[in-house]
mmCIF file of C-alpha atoms in Angstrom:
data_model
loop_
_atom_site.group_PDB
_atom_site.id
_atom_site.type_symbol
_atom_site.label_atom_id
_atom_site.label_comp_id
_atom_site.label_asym_id
_atom_site.label_seq_id
_atom_site.Cartn_x
_atom_site.Cartn_y
_atom_site.Cartn_z
ATOM 1 C CA MET O 1 -13.404 -9.041 14.807
ATOM 2 C CA GLU O 2 -17.040 -9.981 14.698
ATOM 3 C CA ILE O 3 -17.626 -9.891 10.948
ATOM 4 C CA LYS O 4 -19.464 -13.050 9.992
ATOM 5 C CA ASN O 5 -18.777 -15.261 7.009
ATOM 6 C CA SER O 6 -21.942 -13.853 5.456
ATOM 7 C CA PHE O 7 -20.185 -10.647 4.432
ATOM 8 C CA GLN O 8 -21.951 -8.775 1.658
ATOM 9 C CA MET O 9 -20.114 -6.504 -0.758
ATOM 10 C CA ALA O 10 -21.518 -2.977 -0.852
ATOM 11 C CA ASN O 11 -22.290 -3.281 -4.571
ATOM 12 C CA SER O 12 -24.019 -6.676 -4.252
ATOM 13 C CA ILE O 13 -27.555 -7.747 -3.383
ATOM 14 C CA LYS O 14 -26.621 -11.044 -1.729
ATOM 15 C CA PRO O 15 -24.020 -12.425 0.707
ATOM 16 C CA LEU O 16 -20.578 -13.151 -0.656
ATOM 17 C CA SER O 17 -20.027 -16.611 -2.126
ATOM 18 C CA LEU O 18 -17.351 -18.122 -4.345
ATOM 19 C CA THR O 19 -19.042 -17.505 -7.692
ATOM 20 C CA PRO O 20 -17.130 -17.741 -11.008
ATOM 21 C CA ASN O 21 -16.479 -13.978 -11.154
ATOM 22 C CA PHE O 22 -14.057 -14.388 -8.194
ATOM 23 C CA ILE O 23 -12.213 -17.456 -9.510
ATOM 24 C CA LEU O 24 -8.850 -16.733 -11.113
ATOM 25 C CA PRO O 25 -7.547 -18.456 -14.256
ATOM 26 C CA GLU O 26 -5.174 -21.274 -13.275
ATOM 27 C CA ASP O 27 -2.009 -19.345 -14.212
ATOM 28 C CA LYS O 28 -3.001 -16.436 -11.917
ATOM 29 C CA ARG O 29 -3.825 -18.514 -8.815
ATOM 30 C CA PRO O 30 -1.683 -18.037 -5.692
ATOM 31 C CA GLN O 31 -0.119 -21.563 -5.460
ATOM 32 C CA LEU O 32 -0.145 -21.340 -1.676
ATOM 33 C CA ALA O 33 1.790 -24.585 -1.211
ATOM 34 C CA GLN O 34 4.830 -22.909 -2.779
ATOM 35 C CA ILE O 35 5.160 -20.087 -0.250
ATOM 36 C CA SER O 36 8.750 -19.828 0.940
ATOM 37 C CA PRO O 37 9.189 -20.864 4.593
ATOM 38 C CA LEU O 38 12.359 -18.736 4.780
ATOM 39 C CA ALA O 39 12.755 -15.821 7.138
ATOM 40 C CA SER O 40 10.464 -12.932 6.329
ATOM 41 C CA ILE O 41 11.355 -9.296 5.657
ATOM 42 C CA PRO O 42 13.757 -7.477 8.038
ATOM 43 C CA ILE O 43 12.488 -6.107 11.361
ATOM 44 C CA ILE O 44 14.122 -2.806 12.302
ATOM 45 C CA ASP O 45 14.023 -1.209 15.744
ATOM 46 C CA LEU O 46 13.824 2.570 15.278
ATOM 47 C CA ASN O 47 15.064 2.959 18.854
ATOM 48 C CA ASP O 48 18.500 1.824 17.666
ATOM 49 C CA HIS O 49 20.613 4.712 18.950
ATOM 50 C CA VAL O 50 23.663 3.830 16.862
ATOM 51 C CA THR O 51 22.898 5.905 13.777
ATOM 52 C CA SER O 52 25.353 4.090 11.507
ATOM 53 C CA SER O 53 23.830 0.726 12.475
ATOM 54 C CA LEU O 54 20.262 1.946 11.834
ATOM 55 C CA LEU O 55 21.192 3.468 8.464
ATOM 56 C CA GLN O 56 22.946 0.280 7.402
ATOM 57 C CA LYS O 57 19.882 -1.824 8.261
ATOM 58 C CA ILE O 58 17.509 0.557 6.453
ATOM 59 C CA SER O 59 19.754 0.786 3.397
ATOM 60 C CA GLN O 60 20.192 -2.997 3.188
ATOM 61 C CA ALA O 61 16.430 -3.602 3.554
ATOM 62 C CA CYS O 62 15.673 -1.030 0.826
ATOM 63 C CA GLU O 63 18.226 -2.550 -1.563
ATOM 64 C CA GLU O 64 17.460 -6.225 -0.989
ATOM 65 C CA TYR O 65 13.767 -6.319 -0.074
ATOM 66 C CA GLY O 66 12.037 -2.979 -0.696
ATOM 67 C CA PHE O 67 10.092 -3.916 2.460
ATOM 68 C CA PHE O 68 10.782 -3.955 6.186
ATOM 69 C CA GLN O 69 8.873 -3.841 9.458
ATOM 70 C CA VAL O 70 9.533 -1.187 12.095
ATOM 71 C CA ILE O 71 9.062 -1.444 15.853
ATOM 72 C CA ASN O 72 9.385 1.367 18.423
ATOM 73 C CA HIS O 73 8.162 3.678 15.671
ATOM 74 C CA GLY O 74 6.684 6.367 17.924
ATOM 75 C CA VAL O 75 3.029 6.031 16.892
ATOM 76 C CA SER O 76 0.840 5.400 19.931
ATOM 77 C CA GLU O 77 -0.165 1.753 20.345
ATOM 78 C CA GLU O 78 -3.541 2.816 21.692
ATOM 79 C CA LEU O 79 -4.158 5.074 18.684
ATOM 80 C CA CYS O 80 -3.243 2.251 16.299
ATOM 81 C CA GLU O 81 -5.830 0.019 17.986
ATOM 82 C CA ILE O 82 -8.518 2.734 17.934
ATOM 83 C CA VAL O 83 -8.002 3.362 14.209
ATOM 84 C CA MET O 84 -8.039 -0.349 13.329
ATOM 85 C CA THR O 85 -11.230 -0.780 15.376
ATOM 86 C CA ALA O 86 -12.837 2.152 13.547
ATOM 87 C CA VAL O 87 -11.844 0.714 10.157
ATOM 88 C CA THR O 88 -13.154 -2.728 11.112
ATOM 89 C CA GLN O 89 -16.435 -1.214 12.308
ATOM 90 C CA PHE O 90 -16.747 0.643 9.012
ATOM 91 C CA PHE O 91 -16.715 -2.690 7.153
ATOM 92 C CA GLU O 92 -19.244 -4.029 9.677
ATOM 93 C CA LEU O 93 -21.745 -1.357 8.609
ATOM 94 C CA SER O 94 -24.645 -2.597 6.502
ATOM 95 C CA PRO O 95 -23.970 -2.918 2.753
ATOM 96 C CA LYS O 96 -26.498 -0.126 2.223
ATOM 97 C CA GLU O 97 -24.554 2.289 4.462
ATOM 98 C CA ARG O 98 -21.222 1.410 2.849
ATOM 99 C CA ALA O 99 -22.761 1.659 -0.633
ATOM 100 C CA GLU O 100 -23.070 5.436 -0.182
ATOM 101 C CA PHE O 101 -19.317 5.546 -0.750
ATOM 102 C CA PHE O 102 -19.173 2.968 -3.564
ATOM 103 C CA THR O 103 -17.983 4.289 -6.913
ATOM 104 C CA GLU O 104 -15.965 3.187 -9.920
ATOM 105 C CA ASP O 105 -14.978 6.814 -10.579
ATOM 106 C CA ILE O 106 -11.242 7.000 -9.793
ATOM 107 C CA THR O 107 -11.363 10.804 -9.590
ATOM 108 C CA LYS O 108 -13.568 10.727 -6.478
ATOM 109 C CA GLN O 109 -11.685 11.772 -3.320
ATOM 110 C CA VAL O 110 -13.524 9.239 -1.155
ATOM 111 C CA ARG O 111 -14.355 5.890 -2.661
ATOM 112 C CA LEU O 112 -15.311 2.346 -1.732
ATOM 113 C CA PHE O 113 -14.399 -0.061 -4.526
ATOM 114 C CA ASN O 114 -13.260 -3.521 -5.591
ATOM 115 C CA TYR O 115 -10.119 -4.325 -7.528
ATOM 116 C CA TYR O 116 -10.312 -6.700 -10.469
ATOM 117 C CA LEU O 117 -8.085 -8.496 -12.951
ATOM 118 C CA LYS O 118 -8.846 -8.807 -16.644
ATOM 119 C CA SER O 119 -8.679 -12.426 -17.735
ATOM 120 C CA GLU O 120 -8.709 -13.931 -21.240
ATOM 121 C CA GLY O 121 -11.480 -12.421 -23.300
ATOM 122 C CA GLN O 122 -11.305 -9.291 -21.093
ATOM 123 C CA GLU O 123 -13.694 -10.748 -18.518
ATOM 124 C CA LYS O 124 -13.151 -9.241 -15.086
ATOM 125 C CA VAL O 125 -12.216 -11.407 -12.124
ATOM 126 C CA THR O 126 -13.071 -9.521 -8.930
ATOM 127 C CA MET O 127 -10.628 -9.648 -6.030
ATOM 128 C CA TRP O 128 -11.893 -11.198 -2.765
ATOM 129 C CA SER O 129 -11.828 -7.877 -0.895
ATOM 130 C CA GLU O 130 -13.372 -4.461 -0.481
ATOM 131 C CA MET O 131 -11.319 -1.247 -0.308
ATOM 132 C CA PHE O 132 -12.045 2.170 1.177
ATOM 133 C CA SER O 133 -9.839 5.049 0.035
ATOM 134 C CA HIS O 134 -9.744 8.674 1.152
ATOM 135 C CA PRO O 135 -7.270 11.534 1.717
ATOM 136 C CA TRP O 136 -5.286 12.154 4.892
ATOM 137 C CA ASN O 137 -3.378 15.219 5.992
ATOM 138 C CA PRO O 138 -1.378 16.112 9.125
ATOM 139 C CA VAL O 139 -2.315 19.819 9.017
ATOM 140 C CA ASP O 140 -5.331 20.582 6.794
ATOM 141 C CA ASP O 141 -8.740 19.471 8.008
ATOM 142 C CA PHE O 142 -9.953 16.475 6.005
ATOM 143 C CA SER O 143 -12.343 15.022 8.601
ATOM 144 C CA HIS O 144 -15.484 16.329 6.823
ATOM 145 C CA LEU O 145 -14.661 13.955 3.950
ATOM 146 C CA LEU O 146 -14.718 10.902 6.225
ATOM 147 C CA PRO O 147 -17.672 8.739 7.277
ATOM 148 C CA GLN O 148 -19.761 9.979 10.206
ATOM 149 C CA ASN O 149 -20.285 6.352 11.112
ATOM 150 C CA PRO O 150 -18.622 4.693 13.012
ATOM 151 C CA PRO O 151 -18.616 7.728 15.338
ATOM 152 C CA GLN O 152 -14.907 7.683 16.264
ATOM 153 C CA TYR O 153 -13.639 7.278 12.663
ATOM 154 C CA ARG O 154 -13.082 11.004 12.014
ATOM 155 C CA GLU O 155 -11.418 11.932 15.280
ATOM 156 C CA ALA O 156 -9.192 8.849 15.334
ATOM 157 C CA PHE O 157 -8.005 9.384 11.758
ATOM 158 C CA VAL O 158 -7.103 13.036 12.323
ATOM 159 C CA GLU O 159 -4.803 12.070 15.224
ATOM 160 C CA TYR O 160 -3.432 9.039 13.385
ATOM 161 C CA ALA O 161 -2.555 11.205 10.363
ATOM 162 C CA LYS O 162 -0.430 13.507 12.522
ATOM 163 C CA GLU O 163 1.523 10.672 14.146
ATOM 164 C CA VAL O 164 2.017 8.700 10.924
ATOM 165 C CA ASP O 165 3.207 11.871 9.178
ATOM 166 C CA THR O 166 5.920 12.298 11.833
ATOM 167 C CA LEU O 167 6.999 8.697 11.209
ATOM 168 C CA MET O 168 6.955 9.236 7.423
ATOM 169 C CA HIS O 169 9.259 12.260 7.753
ATOM 170 C CA ARG O 170 11.670 10.240 9.875
ATOM 171 C CA LEU O 171 11.666 7.376 7.361
ATOM 172 C CA PHE O 172 12.301 9.749 4.445
ATOM 173 C CA ARG O 173 15.303 11.167 6.345
ATOM 174 C CA LEU O 174 16.709 7.700 7.074
ATOM 175 C CA ILE O 175 16.180 6.482 3.498
ATOM 176 C CA SER O 176 17.816 9.662 2.114
ATOM 177 C CA GLN O 177 20.821 9.169 4.382
ATOM 178 C CA GLY O 178 20.914 5.480 3.412
ATOM 179 C CA LEU O 179 21.449 6.664 -0.173
ATOM 180 C CA GLY O 180 24.282 8.929 0.990
ATOM 181 C CA LEU O 181 22.168 12.053 0.368
ATOM 182 C CA ASP O 182 21.312 15.050 2.514
ATOM 183 C CA LYS O 183 18.675 13.922 5.014
ATOM 184 C CA ASP O 184 15.995 16.264 3.598
ATOM 185 C CA CYS O 185 16.586 15.302 -0.033
ATOM 186 C CA LEU O 186 13.705 12.848 -0.615
ATOM 187 C CA GLN O 187 11.226 14.876 1.405
ATOM 188 C CA LYS O 188 11.976 17.939 -0.731
ATOM 189 C CA ARG O 189 11.393 15.914 -3.896
ATOM 190 C CA MET O 190 7.841 15.252 -2.691
ATOM 191 C CA GLY O 191 7.124 18.989 -2.947
ATOM 192 C CA ASP O 192 5.079 21.282 -0.712
ATOM 193 C CA LYS O 193 1.766 19.525 -1.355
ATOM 194 C CA PRO O 194 2.378 15.768 -1.422
ATOM 195 C CA ARG O 195 -0.358 13.385 -2.539
ATOM 196 C CA LEU O 196 -1.552 11.728 0.678
ATOM 197 C CA ARG O 197 -4.005 8.824 0.474
ATOM 198 C CA ALA O 198 -5.247 6.285 3.026
ATOM 199 C CA GLN O 199 -6.645 2.914 1.998
ATOM 200 C CA ALA O 200 -8.413 0.489 4.317
ATOM 201 C CA ASN O 201 -8.560 -3.058 2.947
ATOM 202 C CA PHE O 202 -11.007 -5.729 4.074
ATOM 203 C CA TYR O 203 -10.525 -9.401 3.209
ATOM 204 C CA PRO O 204 -13.449 -11.667 4.217
ATOM 205 C CA PRO O 205 -12.829 -15.366 4.916
ATOM 206 C CA CYS O 206 -12.800 -17.344 1.664
ATOM 207 C CA PRO O 207 -14.048 -20.948 1.207
ATOM 208 C CA ASP O 208 -11.128 -21.798 -1.118
ATOM 209 C CA PRO O 209 -8.132 -19.441 -0.882
ATOM 210 C CA GLU O 210 -6.338 -21.357 -3.666
ATOM 211 C CA LEU O 211 -8.807 -19.960 -6.230
ATOM 212 C CA THR O 212 -8.776 -16.272 -5.305
ATOM 213 C CA LEU O 213 -6.614 -13.316 -4.395
ATOM 214 C CA GLY O 214 -7.434 -10.519 -1.986
ATOM 215 C CA LEU O 215 -5.138 -8.165 -3.858
ATOM 216 C CA ALA O 216 -3.423 -8.943 -7.160
ATOM 217 C CA VAL O 217 0.321 -8.746 -7.697
ATOM 218 C CA HIS O 218 1.409 -5.094 -7.833
ATOM 219 C CA THR O 219 3.931 -2.481 -6.782
ATOM 220 C CA ASP O 220 2.854 0.742 -5.049
ATOM 221 C CA LEU O 221 2.843 3.742 -7.376
ATOM 222 C CA ASN O 222 3.621 6.313 -4.666
ATOM 223 C CA ALA O 223 6.904 6.946 -2.811
ATOM 224 C CA LEU O 224 6.377 5.414 0.638
ATOM 225 C CA THR O 225 3.715 3.235 2.292
ATOM 226 C CA VAL O 226 3.147 2.686 6.019
ATOM 227 C CA LEU O 227 0.888 -0.340 6.548
ATOM 228 C CA GLN O 228 -0.812 -1.602 9.685
ATOM 229 C CA GLN O 229 -2.059 -5.215 9.643
ATOM 230 C CA SER O 230 -4.702 -6.776 11.868
ATOM 231 C CA ALA O 231 -3.185 -9.006 14.537
ATOM 232 C CA GLY O 232 -2.852 -12.728 14.089
ATOM 233 C CA VAL O 233 -3.920 -13.008 10.430
ATOM 234 C CA THR O 234 -1.329 -13.332 7.667
ATOM 235 C CA GLY O 235 -2.171 -12.263 4.125
ATOM 236 C CA LEU O 236 0.544 -9.983 2.765
ATOM 237 C CA GLN O 237 3.234 -11.657 0.651
ATOM 238 C CA VAL O 238 6.253 -10.152 -1.116
ATOM 239 C CA ILE O 239 8.557 -11.457 -3.837
ATOM 240 C CA LYS O 240 12.127 -12.233 -2.714
ATOM 241 C CA ASP O 241 14.541 -13.987 -5.083
ATOM 242 C CA GLY O 242 11.647 -15.166 -7.238
ATOM 243 C CA LYS O 243 9.721 -16.715 -4.321
ATOM 244 C CA TRP O 244 6.713 -15.496 -2.352
ATOM 245 C CA VAL O 245 7.471 -14.727 1.302
ATOM 246 C CA ALA O 246 4.714 -14.187 3.903
ATOM 247 C CA VAL O 247 4.861 -11.007 6.002
ATOM 248 C CA ASP O 248 3.403 -12.091 9.335
ATOM 249 C CA PRO O 249 1.935 -9.321 11.489
ATOM 250 C CA ILE O 250 4.093 -8.411 14.493
ATOM 251 C CA PRO O 251 2.535 -6.712 17.532
ATOM 252 C CA ASN O 252 2.904 -2.916 17.462
ATOM 253 C CA ALA O 253 4.783 -2.911 14.167
ATOM 254 C CA PHE O 254 4.259 -1.206 10.821
ATOM 255 C CA VAL O 255 5.151 -2.697 7.459
ATOM 256 C CA ILE O 256 7.088 -0.142 5.407
ATOM 257 C CA ASN O 257 7.384 -0.504 1.678
ATOM 258 C CA LEU O 258 9.007 1.605 -0.972
ATOM 259 C CA GLY O 259 6.901 2.773 -3.890
ATOM 260 C CA ASP O 260 7.880 3.220 -7.528
ATOM 261 C CA GLN O 261 8.889 6.879 -7.062
ATOM 262 C CA ILE O 262 11.692 5.969 -4.641
ATOM 263 C CA GLN O 263 12.995 3.358 -7.055
ATOM 264 C CA VAL O 264 13.110 6.032 -9.781
ATOM 265 C CA LEU O 265 14.575 8.757 -7.512
ATOM 266 C CA SER O 266 17.262 6.331 -6.269
ATOM 267 C CA ASN O 267 18.069 5.455 -9.909
ATOM 268 C CA GLY O 268 17.110 1.838 -9.296
ATOM 269 C CA ARG O 269 19.274 1.312 -6.216
ATOM 270 C CA PHE O 270 16.358 1.017 -3.769
ATOM 271 C CA LYS O 271 13.566 -1.308 -4.856
ATOM 272 C CA SER O 272 9.808 -1.082 -5.235
ATOM 273 C CA VAL O 273 8.873 -4.761 -5.039
ATOM 274 C CA HIS O 274 5.905 -6.781 -6.259
ATOM 275 C CA HIS O 275 3.558 -7.918 -3.505
ATOM 276 C CA ARG O 276 0.033 -9.338 -3.118
ATOM 277 C CA ALA O 277 -2.577 -10.289 -0.514
ATOM 278 C CA VAL O 278 -3.909 -13.835 -0.232
ATOM 279 C CA THR O 279 -7.073 -14.950 1.534
ATOM 280 C CA ASN O 280 -7.718 -17.550 4.237
ATOM 281 C CA LYS O 281 -10.617 -19.814 5.203
ATOM 282 C CA THR O 282 -11.319 -18.793 8.764
ATOM 283 C CA HIS O 283 -10.461 -15.210 9.676
ATOM 284 C CA PRO O 284 -11.396 -11.844 8.259
ATOM 285 C CA ARG O 285 -8.373 -9.587 7.795
ATOM 286 C CA VAL O 286 -8.088 -5.815 7.820
ATOM 287 C CA SER O 287 -5.121 -3.703 6.804
ATOM 288 C CA LEU O 288 -4.651 0.052 6.624
ATOM 289 C CA ALA O 289 -2.185 1.618 4.197
ATOM 290 C CA MET O 290 -1.054 5.237 4.414
ATOM 291 C CA PHE O 291 0.428 6.379 1.100
ATOM 292 C CA TYR O 292 2.810 9.323 0.608
ATOM 293 C CA GLY O 293 3.616 10.466 -2.913
ATOM 294 C CA PRO O 294 4.499 13.504 -4.988
ATOM 295 C CA ASN O 295 2.021 16.079 -6.210
ATOM 296 C CA THR O 296 0.769 15.606 -9.768
ATOM 297 C CA GLU O 297 2.807 18.608 -10.960
ATOM 298 C CA ASP O 298 6.083 17.461 -9.386
ATOM 299 C CA VAL O 299 8.819 16.304 -11.753
ATOM 300 C CA ILE O 300 10.374 12.968 -10.795
ATOM 301 C CA GLY O 301 13.602 11.465 -12.082
ATOM 302 C CA PRO O 302 16.876 10.017 -10.792
ATOM 303 C CA ILE O 303 18.532 12.331 -8.236
ATOM 304 C CA GLU O 304 21.529 14.015 -9.849
ATOM 305 C CA ASP O 305 23.932 13.113 -7.020
ATOM 306 C CA LEU O 306 23.298 9.412 -7.699
ATOM 307 C CA ILE O 307 24.280 9.639 -11.381
ATOM 308 C CA ASP O 308 27.836 9.319 -12.661
ATOM 309 C CA ASP O 309 29.743 7.533 -15.426
ATOM 310 C CA GLU O 310 29.393 4.189 -13.672
ATOM 311 C CA HIS O 311 25.733 4.832 -12.798
ATOM 312 C CA PRO O 312 24.053 6.463 -15.818
ATOM 313 C CA PRO O 313 20.366 7.417 -15.430
ATOM 314 C CA VAL O 314 18.065 4.399 -15.630
ATOM 315 C CA TYR O 315 14.859 6.469 -15.965
ATOM 316 C CA ARG O 316 13.839 9.621 -17.785
ATOM 317 C CA ARG O 317 12.282 12.544 -15.939
ATOM 318 C CA TYR O 318 8.479 12.884 -15.947
ATOM 319 C CA ARG O 319 5.656 14.806 -14.333
ATOM 320 C CA TYR O 320 3.937 12.635 -11.731
ATOM 321 C CA ALA O 321 0.628 13.284 -13.534
ATOM 322 C CA GLU O 322 2.077 11.413 -16.527
ATOM 323 C CA PHE O 323 2.965 8.450 -14.313
ATOM 324 C CA LEU O 324 -0.568 8.396 -12.855
ATOM 325 C CA GLU O 325 -2.091 8.485 -16.335
ATOM 326 C CA LYS O 326 -0.086 5.411 -17.391
ATOM 327 C CA PHE O 327 -0.927 3.727 -14.072
ATOM 328 C CA TYR O 328 -4.690 4.099 -14.515
ATOM 329 C CA SER O 329 -4.542 3.040 -18.167
ATOM 330 C CA GLN O 330 -3.241 -0.370 -16.994
ATOM 331 C CA GLU O 331 -6.197 -1.002 -14.622
ATOM 332 C CA GLY O 332 -6.909 -4.713 -14.239
ATOM 333 C CA THR O 333 -3.450 -5.882 -15.371
ATOM 334 C CA ARG O 334 -0.174 -6.711 -13.652
ATOM 335 C CA ARG O 335 0.898 -3.116 -13.972
ATOM 336 C CA MET O 336 4.354 -2.302 -15.289
ATOM 337 C CA VAL O 337 4.477 1.488 -15.105
ATOM 338 C CA LYS O 338 7.953 2.606 -14.045
ATOM 339 C CA GLU O 339 9.328 0.328 -16.763
ATOM 340 C CA LEU O 340 7.737 2.643 -19.362
ATOM 341 C CA PHE O 341 10.034 5.433 -18.189
ATOM 342 C CA GLU O 342 13.275 3.429 -18.466
ATOM 343 C CA LEU O 343 15.909 4.896 -20.775
ATOM 344 C CA PRO O 344 17.381 2.677 -23.512
ATOM 345 C CA LYS O 345 20.574 0.988 -22.325
#
């Protein structure tokens, strides 16, 4: 990656530097010295031909971590590299070219933006990162929505969407079976027109990673996320037993994490876990998340087969549009959205 330290945000007129608007209050700083050196999240080989063994590993990872990495996932290694190169080259475009996509309007289908946290006095602390979000679809043509520059971005993403969609369907089947449900159960709950979003994340090198975050602590609002990380640069961290654990990139692997909708559908059995991205001094980092969630009109709630006298419903049913509304109303905070839909105990 050839991006220099003089990265310039698309909405800025000067190169990035560690100005006060990026510096977190002390209680929100990442405390990097306290990162757990324990083993990271599980690594699962999808080529495991013993179905019972694979289901047990998936089920255990979903219950205990809410995160796992998959290898032998069926998505072409070459295609993964082409897409990550295209994403990296997008962030290498001039700030002026990228600024064409910059917006704070969350209703825009294609948007370049920065996350922020509200601190005391409602001042915004900007995250040390820039994000590019747009739709993806395995069947319908979405390429006209994508940047024309870099030249291979559109073509690469169309192919990538098809292969990642195949992987998503397989993961939904495995997770459904891990819950003891019919293999098509979760996929059906996503409806005929799922909400499919891609988000490319760019984290420039930071002079003092102890003072900033690339991405604040959050859970994913959707159902399932497939994440590709750039090689050799660690930034993603997840909470396990109250401690932060680093998720180091593994060659030719995807990070899989469960979103809030799977926690609700599984009646709390499978977990959507808090995670964050930290920065580092020397290397830029790129990641690419593919999100799969319900349509806004879909009704989400605990699956009936998972409810009995010993396991009463933990959440009420809701339209996904209602969940999204609550999600966006908590912009800039450590969002707690699914908790709003918990039933009284």
